[in-house]
Amino acid sequence: DVSPERSGLQSPLCGANSSAHLRGHKGDLYEGGHRVPLLVAWPAGGVPAGGECGDLVGLTDLYATLLDLAGLAPPAPGQAADSISFKRRLLRPRDGHPARSDLLVPSPPSWALRWSRWKLISLAHGSQRATELFDLEADPGETTNLLPPHNVSGTGGQPPRASGEAASRHEATAARMAQ
């Protein structure tokens, strides 16, 4: 791993910075901490060579996707509640809509919520909590917080409430985080 250390400096071993122009380092809630390419090569399984898809997926989505690719039943209720299969987009990257438009990234006691082009981050610093909002299309490096300055509170900090299917996935994740 050649990701920058917490100091933000380049790796002393090879001078590389795997975060490139993105803010953060491995494990951060910022894009430099977890935005990585997902490479799939499986011509016999129907994945087209040279296909490209910029969809948002989470590591948890691999569970439902691998079950789906193997022709097995989706995860049982309560098992991998936030896993969504993206098999359809693997096989036909340009057809239809992405499998997900939102992704909750827990890093207790902090969290980030991606929704389409937007990213909301709630960072806990002791009893203080700062909230940041970024437009990742316009600002992939997360340099401009779109919320008012000094957006800090000493209470709250719960992930935002979603609706429908996203709500059930987020509620399941929040329940696991509280344990």
C-alpha atoms as an extended CHARMM CRD file, in Angstrom:
* protein
*
       179  EXT
         1         1  ASP       CA              0.0000000000        0.0000000000        0.0000000000  PROA      1               0.0000000000
         2         2  VAL       CA              1.3970000000        3.3630000000       -0.9940000000  PROA      2               0.0000000000
         3         3  SER       CA             -1.3330000000        5.5610000000        0.4200000000  PROA      3               0.0000000000
         4         4  PRO       CA             -0.1590000000        8.7060000000        2.1860000000  PROA      4               0.0000000000
         5         5  GLU       CA              0.2440000000        8.5160000000        5.9030000000  PROA      5               0.0000000000
         6         6  ARG       CA             -1.9920000000       10.4840000000        8.2710000000  PROA      6               0.0000000000
         7         7  SER       CA              0.4370000000       13.3810000000        8.0470000000  PROA      7               0.0000000000
         8         8  GLY       CA             -0.6320000000       13.8020000000        4.4160000000  PROA      8               0.0000000000
         9         9  LEU       CA              2.9330000000       13.3270000000        3.1810000000  PROA      9               0.0000000000
        10        10  GLN       CA              3.8840000000       11.0430000000        0.3580000000  PROA      10              0.0000000000
        11        11  SER       CA              5.0940000000        7.5360000000        1.1280000000  PROA      11              0.0000000000
        12        12  PRO       CA              8.7910000000        7.6590000000        2.0620000000  PROA      12              0.0000000000
        13        13  LEU       CA              9.2720000000        4.2500000000        0.4340000000  PROA      13              0.0000000000
        14        14  CYS       CA              8.4360000000        5.1640000000       -3.1480000000  PROA      14              0.0000000000
        15        15  GLY       CA              7.3050000000        8.7970000000       -3.2390000000  PROA      15              0.0000000000
        16        16  ALA       CA              3.8160000000        7.8070000000       -4.3660000000  PROA      16              0.0000000000
        17        17  ASN       CA              0.5290000000        9.3050000000       -3.2680000000  PROA      17              0.0000000000
        18        18  SER       CA             -2.2910000000        6.9030000000       -4.1380000000  PROA      18              0.0000000000
        19        19  SER       CA             -4.8890000000        9.5440000000       -3.2890000000  PROA      19              0.0000000000
        20        20  ALA       CA             -3.7490000000       11.6600000000       -6.2500000000  PROA      20              0.0000000000
        21        21  HSD       CA             -5.8040000000       14.9020000000       -6.2690000000  PROA      21              0.0000000000
        22        22  LEU       CA             -8.3780000000       13.5800000000       -3.7850000000  PROA      22              0.0000000000
        23        23  ARG       CA             -8.5550000000       14.7330000000       -0.1760000000  PROA      23              0.0000000000
        24        24  GLY       CA             -7.7230000000       12.2530000000        2.5660000000  PROA      24              0.0000000000
        25        25  HSD       CA             -5.8300000000        9.0210000000        2.9550000000  PROA      25              0.0000000000
        26        26  LYS       CA             -6.6270000000        5.3420000000        3.3330000000  PROA      26              0.0000000000
        27        27  GLY       CA             -9.5150000000        4.8430000000        5.7310000000  PROA      27              0.0000000000
        28        28  ASP       CA            -10.7140000000        8.4700000000        5.6800000000  PROA      28              0.0000000000
        29        29  LEU       CA            -14.3220000000        9.3890000000        4.9490000000  PROA      29              0.0000000000
        30        30  TYR       CA            -12.9940000000       11.7390000000        2.2760000000  PROA      30              0.0000000000
        31        31  GLU       CA            -12.7340000000       10.4540000000       -1.3080000000  PROA      31              0.0000000000
        32        32  GLY       CA             -8.9720000000        9.8670000000       -1.0320000000  PROA      32              0.0000000000
        33        33  GLY       CA             -9.7010000000        7.3890000000        1.7210000000  PROA      33              0.0000000000
        34        34  HSD       CA            -12.0410000000        5.0410000000       -0.0640000000  PROA      34              0.0000000000
        35        35  ARG       CA            -12.5960000000        5.8780000000       -3.7290000000  PROA      35              0.0000000000
        36        36  VAL       CA            -10.9140000000        3.0870000000       -5.6540000000  PROA      36              0.0000000000
        37        37  PRO       CA            -11.5440000000        1.4970000000       -9.0260000000  PROA      37              0.0000000000
        38        38  LEU       CA            -13.2840000000       -1.8600000000       -9.1550000000  PROA      38              0.0000000000
        39        39  LEU       CA            -11.7810000000       -3.9270000000      -11.9500000000  PROA      39              0.0000000000
        40        40  VAL       CA            -13.6540000000       -6.9800000000      -13.2040000000  PROA      40              0.0000000000
        41        41  ALA       CA            -12.4710000000       -9.4030000000      -15.8780000000  PROA      41              0.0000000000
        42        42  TRP       CA            -14.7990000000      -12.3190000000      -16.5730000000  PROA      42              0.0000000000
        43        43  PRO       CA            -15.3980000000      -12.8130000000      -20.3080000000  PROA      43              0.0000000000
        44        44  ALA       CA            -16.8330000000      -16.3230000000      -19.7980000000  PROA      44              0.0000000000
        45        45  GLY       CA            -19.3730000000      -14.8740000000      -17.3600000000  PROA      45              0.0000000000
        46        46  GLY       CA            -20.5830000000      -12.2660000000      -19.8070000000  PROA      46              0.0000000000
        47        47  VAL       CA            -18.6730000000       -9.1910000000      -18.6120000000  PROA      47              0.0000000000
        48        48  PRO       CA            -17.7700000000       -7.3150000000      -21.8090000000  PROA      48              0.0000000000
        49        49  ALA       CA            -14.0850000000       -6.6420000000      -22.4230000000  PROA      49              0.0000000000
        50        50  GLY       CA            -13.2090000000       -2.9680000000      -22.2790000000  PROA      50              0.0000000000
        51        51  GLY       CA            -16.5110000000       -2.0260000000      -20.6750000000  PROA      51              0.0000000000
        52        52  GLU       CA            -16.5470000000        0.9580000000      -18.3690000000  PROA      52              0.0000000000
        53        53  CYS       CA            -19.1010000000        1.9770000000      -15.7690000000  PROA      53              0.0000000000
        54        54  GLY       CA            -18.7980000000        4.8510000000      -13.2780000000  PROA      54              0.0000000000
        55        55  ASP       CA            -21.5010000000        3.6160000000      -10.9010000000  PROA      55              0.0000000000
        56        56  LEU       CA            -21.3140000000        4.0610000000       -7.1460000000  PROA      56              0.0000000000
        57        57  VAL       CA            -20.8580000000        0.6980000000       -5.4140000000  PROA      57              0.0000000000
        58        58  GLY       CA            -19.8030000000       -0.2410000000       -1.9220000000  PROA      58              0.0000000000
        59        59  LEU       CA            -17.7460000000       -3.1770000000       -0.7270000000  PROA      59              0.0000000000
        60        60  THR       CA            -20.9050000000       -4.5930000000        0.8470000000  PROA      60              0.0000000000
        61        61  ASP       CA            -22.4730000000       -4.8030000000       -2.6300000000  PROA      61              0.0000000000
        62        62  LEU       CA            -20.0590000000       -7.5640000000       -3.6200000000  PROA      62              0.0000000000
        63        63  TYR       CA            -21.9780000000      -10.0360000000       -1.4270000000  PROA      63              0.0000000000
        64        64  ALA       CA            -25.3410000000       -9.6280000000       -3.2070000000  PROA      64              0.0000000000
        65        65  THR       CA            -23.6170000000       -9.3280000000       -6.5960000000  PROA      65              0.0000000000
        66        66  LEU       CA            -21.6120000000      -12.5490000000       -6.2180000000  PROA      66              0.0000000000
        67        67  LEU       CA            -24.7340000000      -14.4220000000       -5.0670000000  PROA      67              0.0000000000
        68        68  ASP       CA            -26.6060000000      -13.0490000000       -8.0780000000  PROA      68              0.0000000000
        69        69  LEU       CA            -23.8080000000      -13.9670000000      -10.5140000000  PROA      69              0.0000000000
        70        70  ALA       CA            -23.7440000000      -17.5030000000       -9.0940000000  PROA      70              0.0000000000
        71        71  GLY       CA            -27.5120000000      -17.8060000000       -9.5730000000  PROA      71              0.0000000000
        72        72  LEU       CA            -28.1400000000      -18.1050000000       -5.8300000000  PROA      72              0.0000000000
        73        73  ALA       CA            -30.8720000000      -16.4970000000       -3.7460000000  PROA      73              0.0000000000
        74        74  PRO       CA            -30.3110000000      -12.9080000000       -2.5820000000  PROA      74              0.0000000000
        75        75  PRO       CA            -29.2460000000      -12.3290000000        1.0230000000  PROA      75              0.0000000000
        76        76  ALA       CA            -31.8610000000      -13.3710000000        3.5690000000  PROA      76              0.0000000000
        77        77  PRO       CA            -33.6870000000      -10.6220000000        5.4980000000  PROA      77              0.0000000000
        78        78  GLY       CA            -31.3750000000       -9.1900000000        8.1340000000  PROA      78              0.0000000000
        79        79  GLN       CA            -28.3000000000      -10.5640000000        6.3580000000  PROA      79              0.0000000000
        80        80  ALA       CA            -26.2610000000       -7.9780000000        4.4290000000  PROA      80              0.0000000000
        81        81  ALA       CA            -29.2130000000       -5.5710000000        4.4880000000  PROA      81              0.0000000000
        82        82  ASP       CA            -27.2270000000       -2.8500000000        2.7320000000  PROA      82              0.0000000000
        83        83  SER       CA            -25.8730000000       -5.0860000000       -0.0570000000  PROA      83              0.0000000000
        84        84  ILE       CA            -27.2720000000       -4.4380000000       -3.5510000000  PROA      84              0.0000000000
        85        85  SER       CA            -26.4530000000       -6.5220000000       -6.6310000000  PROA      85              0.0000000000
        86        86  PHE       CA            -24.9040000000       -4.6350000000       -9.5230000000  PROA      86              0.0000000000
        87        87  LYS       CA            -24.8150000000       -7.7240000000      -11.7910000000  PROA      87              0.0000000000
        88        88  ARG       CA            -27.0100000000       -6.0520000000      -14.4190000000  PROA      88              0.0000000000
        89        89  ARG       CA            -24.5330000000       -3.1860000000      -14.7980000000  PROA      89              0.0000000000
        90        90  LEU       CA            -21.5460000000       -5.5590000000      -14.9270000000  PROA      90              0.0000000000
        91        91  LEU       CA            -23.0720000000       -7.4460000000      -17.8260000000  PROA      91              0.0000000000
        92        92  ARG       CA            -24.5110000000       -4.3700000000      -19.6090000000  PROA      92              0.0000000000
        93        93  PRO       CA            -22.6440000000       -1.2980000000      -18.2990000000  PROA      93              0.0000000000
        94        94  ARG       CA            -24.5030000000        1.2090000000      -20.4680000000  PROA      94              0.0000000000
        95        95  ASP       CA            -28.0500000000       -0.1360000000      -19.9610000000  PROA      95              0.0000000000
        96        96  GLY       CA            -30.4780000000        1.2750000000      -17.4290000000  PROA      96              0.0000000000
        97        97  HSD       CA            -29.7270000000        3.1120000000      -14.2310000000  PROA      97              0.0000000000
        98        98  PRO       CA            -27.0890000000        2.4280000000      -11.5610000000  PROA      98              0.0000000000
        99        99  ALA       CA            -28.0040000000       -0.1560000000       -8.9220000000  PROA      99              0.0000000000
       100       100  ARG       CA            -27.6420000000        2.4520000000       -6.1750000000  PROA      100             0.0000000000
       101       101  SER       CA            -27.7050000000        6.2230000000       -5.8850000000  PROA      101             0.0000000000
       102       102  ASP       CA            -26.7910000000        6.4160000000       -2.2100000000  PROA      102             0.0000000000
       103       103  LEU       CA            -24.2180000000        4.8630000000        0.0820000000  PROA      103             0.0000000000
       104       104  LEU       CA            -23.8150000000        5.2220000000        3.8340000000  PROA      104             0.0000000000
       105       105  VAL       CA            -20.1890000000        4.8580000000        4.9350000000  PROA      105             0.0000000000
       106       106  PRO       CA            -19.9980000000        4.3350000000        8.6950000000  PROA      106             0.0000000000
       107       107  SER       CA            -16.7890000000        5.0560000000       10.5520000000  PROA      107             0.0000000000
       108       108  PRO       CA            -18.0750000000        5.2720000000       14.1410000000  PROA      108             0.0000000000
       109       109  PRO       CA            -18.6080000000        7.7370000000       15.5980000000  PROA      109             0.0000000000
       110       110  SER       CA            -18.3430000000        9.5890000000       12.2670000000  PROA      110             0.0000000000
       111       111  TRP       CA            -20.0900000000        8.8040000000        8.9790000000  PROA      111             0.0000000000
       112       112  ALA       CA            -20.4940000000        9.8940000000        5.3720000000  PROA      112             0.0000000000
       113       113  LEU       CA            -23.5170000000        9.6770000000        3.0930000000  PROA      113             0.0000000000
       114       114  ARG       CA            -23.1310000000        9.7210000000       -0.6900000000  PROA      114             0.0000000000
       115       115  TRP       CA            -26.2330000000       10.5620000000       -2.6680000000  PROA      115             0.0000000000
       116       116  SER       CA            -25.8260000000       11.0400000000       -6.3860000000  PROA      116             0.0000000000
       117       117  ARG       CA            -23.2740000000       13.8420000000       -6.8050000000  PROA      117             0.0000000000
       118       118  TRP       CA            -23.5260000000       14.9720000000       -3.1620000000  PROA      118             0.0000000000
       119       119  LYS       CA            -21.5920000000       13.8620000000       -0.1120000000  PROA      119             0.0000000000
       120       120  LEU       CA            -22.4960000000       14.7340000000        3.4680000000  PROA      120             0.0000000000
       121       121  ILE       CA            -19.8660000000       14.0210000000        6.1260000000  PROA      121             0.0000000000
       122       122  SER       CA            -20.3910000000       14.1400000000        9.8730000000  PROA      122             0.0000000000
       123       123  LEU       CA            -17.0760000000       14.1380000000       11.7290000000  PROA      123             0.0000000000
       124       124  ALA       CA            -16.8850000000       13.5540000000       15.4780000000  PROA      124             0.0000000000
       125       125  HSD       CA            -14.0880000000       15.1920000000       17.4550000000  PROA      125             0.0000000000
       126       126  GLY       CA            -14.6560000000       14.2820000000       21.0970000000  PROA      126             0.0000000000
       127       127  SER       CA            -17.9940000000       15.8450000000       22.0730000000  PROA      127             0.0000000000
       128       128  GLN       CA            -17.9400000000       18.1450000000       19.0190000000  PROA      128             0.0000000000
       129       129  ARG       CA            -19.3630000000       17.2230000000       15.6270000000  PROA      129             0.0000000000
       130       130  ALA       CA            -18.6560000000       19.0390000000       12.3510000000  PROA      130             0.0000000000
       131       131  THR       CA            -20.7730000000       18.5340000000        9.2440000000  PROA      131             0.0000000000
       132       132  GLU       CA            -19.5310000000       19.0870000000        5.7060000000  PROA      132             0.0000000000
       133       133  LEU       CA            -21.3240000000       18.9770000000        2.3490000000  PROA      133             0.0000000000
       134       134  PHE       CA            -19.5590000000       18.5740000000       -0.9940000000  PROA      134             0.0000000000
       135       135  ASP       CA            -20.6500000000       18.5280000000       -4.6370000000  PROA      135             0.0000000000
       136       136  LEU       CA            -18.3820000000       15.7730000000       -5.9700000000  PROA      136             0.0000000000
       137       137  GLU       CA            -19.0970000000       16.5610000000       -9.6230000000  PROA      137             0.0000000000
       138       138  ALA       CA            -17.8960000000       20.1330000000       -9.2520000000  PROA      138             0.0000000000
       139       139  ASP       CA            -15.3560000000       19.4720000000       -6.4880000000  PROA      139             0.0000000000
       140       140  PRO       CA            -14.0230000000       15.8690000000       -6.4770000000  PROA      140             0.0000000000
       141       141  GLY       CA            -11.1500000000       16.9550000000       -4.2050000000  PROA      141             0.0000000000
       142       142  GLU       CA            -13.6370000000       18.0540000000       -1.5040000000  PROA      142             0.0000000000
       143       143  THR       CA            -12.0090000000       21.4540000000       -1.1060000000  PROA      143             0.0000000000
       144       144  THR       CA            -15.1620000000       23.5730000000       -0.6300000000  PROA      144             0.0000000000
       145       145  ASN       CA            -17.6070000000       22.8230000000        2.1840000000  PROA      145             0.0000000000
       146       146  LEU       CA            -21.0010000000       24.0880000000        0.9670000000  PROA      146             0.0000000000
       147       147  LEU       CA            -22.4210000000       24.3880000000        4.4950000000  PROA      147             0.0000000000
       148       148  PRO       CA            -22.1190000000       27.6120000000        6.5000000000  PROA      148             0.0000000000
       149       149  PRO       CA            -18.8180000000       28.1770000000        8.3520000000  PROA      149             0.0000000000
       150       150  HSD       CA            -18.5930000000       26.9900000000       11.9420000000  PROA      150             0.0000000000
       151       151  ASN       CA            -21.1750000000       24.2700000000       11.3730000000  PROA      151             0.0000000000
       152       152  VAL       CA            -20.2830000000       22.4800000000       14.6030000000  PROA      152             0.0000000000
       153       153  SER       CA            -22.5330000000       21.1050000000       17.2990000000  PROA      153             0.0000000000
       154       154  GLY       CA            -22.0620000000       19.3710000000       20.6110000000  PROA      154             0.0000000000
       155       155  THR       CA            -25.1140000000       17.1320000000       20.2460000000  PROA      155             0.0000000000
       156       156  GLY       CA            -26.7960000000       14.9470000000       17.6780000000  PROA      156             0.0000000000
       157       157  GLY       CA            -24.7510000000       13.7040000000       14.7990000000  PROA      157             0.0000000000
       158       158  GLN       CA            -27.0440000000       10.8890000000       13.7600000000  PROA      158             0.0000000000
       159       159  PRO       CA            -26.9770000000        9.8760000000       10.0930000000  PROA      159             0.0000000000
       160       160  PRO       CA            -29.7070000000       11.5330000000        8.0150000000  PROA      160             0.0000000000
       161       161  ARG       CA            -33.0410000000        9.7550000000        7.5640000000  PROA      161             0.0000000000
       162       162  ALA       CA            -33.6640000000        8.2980000000        4.1650000000  PROA      162             0.0000000000
       163       163  SER       CA            -36.8970000000        6.9420000000        2.7310000000  PROA      163             0.0000000000
       164       164  GLY       CA            -38.0430000000        3.6680000000        1.2030000000  PROA      164             0.0000000000
       165       165  GLU       CA            -35.5040000000        0.9480000000        0.4630000000  PROA      165             0.0000000000
       166       166  ALA       CA            -32.5990000000        3.2370000000        1.3280000000  PROA      166             0.0000000000
       167       167  ALA       CA            -34.1360000000        3.8600000000        4.7640000000  PROA      167             0.0000000000
       168       168  SER       CA            -34.3040000000        0.1670000000        5.6240000000  PROA      168             0.0000000000
       169       169  ARG       CA            -30.6710000000       -0.3390000000        4.5320000000  PROA      169             0.0000000000
       170       170  HSD       CA            -29.4880000000        2.7010000000        6.4920000000  PROA      170             0.0000000000
       171       171  GLU       CA            -31.5220000000        1.7740000000        9.5910000000  PROA      171             0.0000000000
       172       172  ALA       CA            -29.9910000000       -1.7210000000        9.5760000000  PROA      172             0.0000000000
       173       173  THR       CA            -26.5050000000       -0.2420000000        9.2830000000  PROA      173             0.0000000000
       174       174  ALA       CA            -27.1960000000        2.3040000000       12.0460000000  PROA      174             0.0000000000
       175       175  ALA       CA            -28.4670000000       -0.4750000000       14.3380000000  PROA      175             0.0000000000
       176       176  ARG       CA            -25.2530000000       -2.4520000000       13.7940000000  PROA      176             0.0000000000
       177       177  MET       CA            -23.1780000000        0.6790000000       14.4820000000  PROA      177             0.0000000000
       178       178  ALA       CA            -24.9860000000        1.2090000000       17.7970000000  PROA      178             0.0000000000
       179       179  GLN       CA            -24.1240000000       -2.2840000000       19.0470000000  PROA      179             0.0000000000
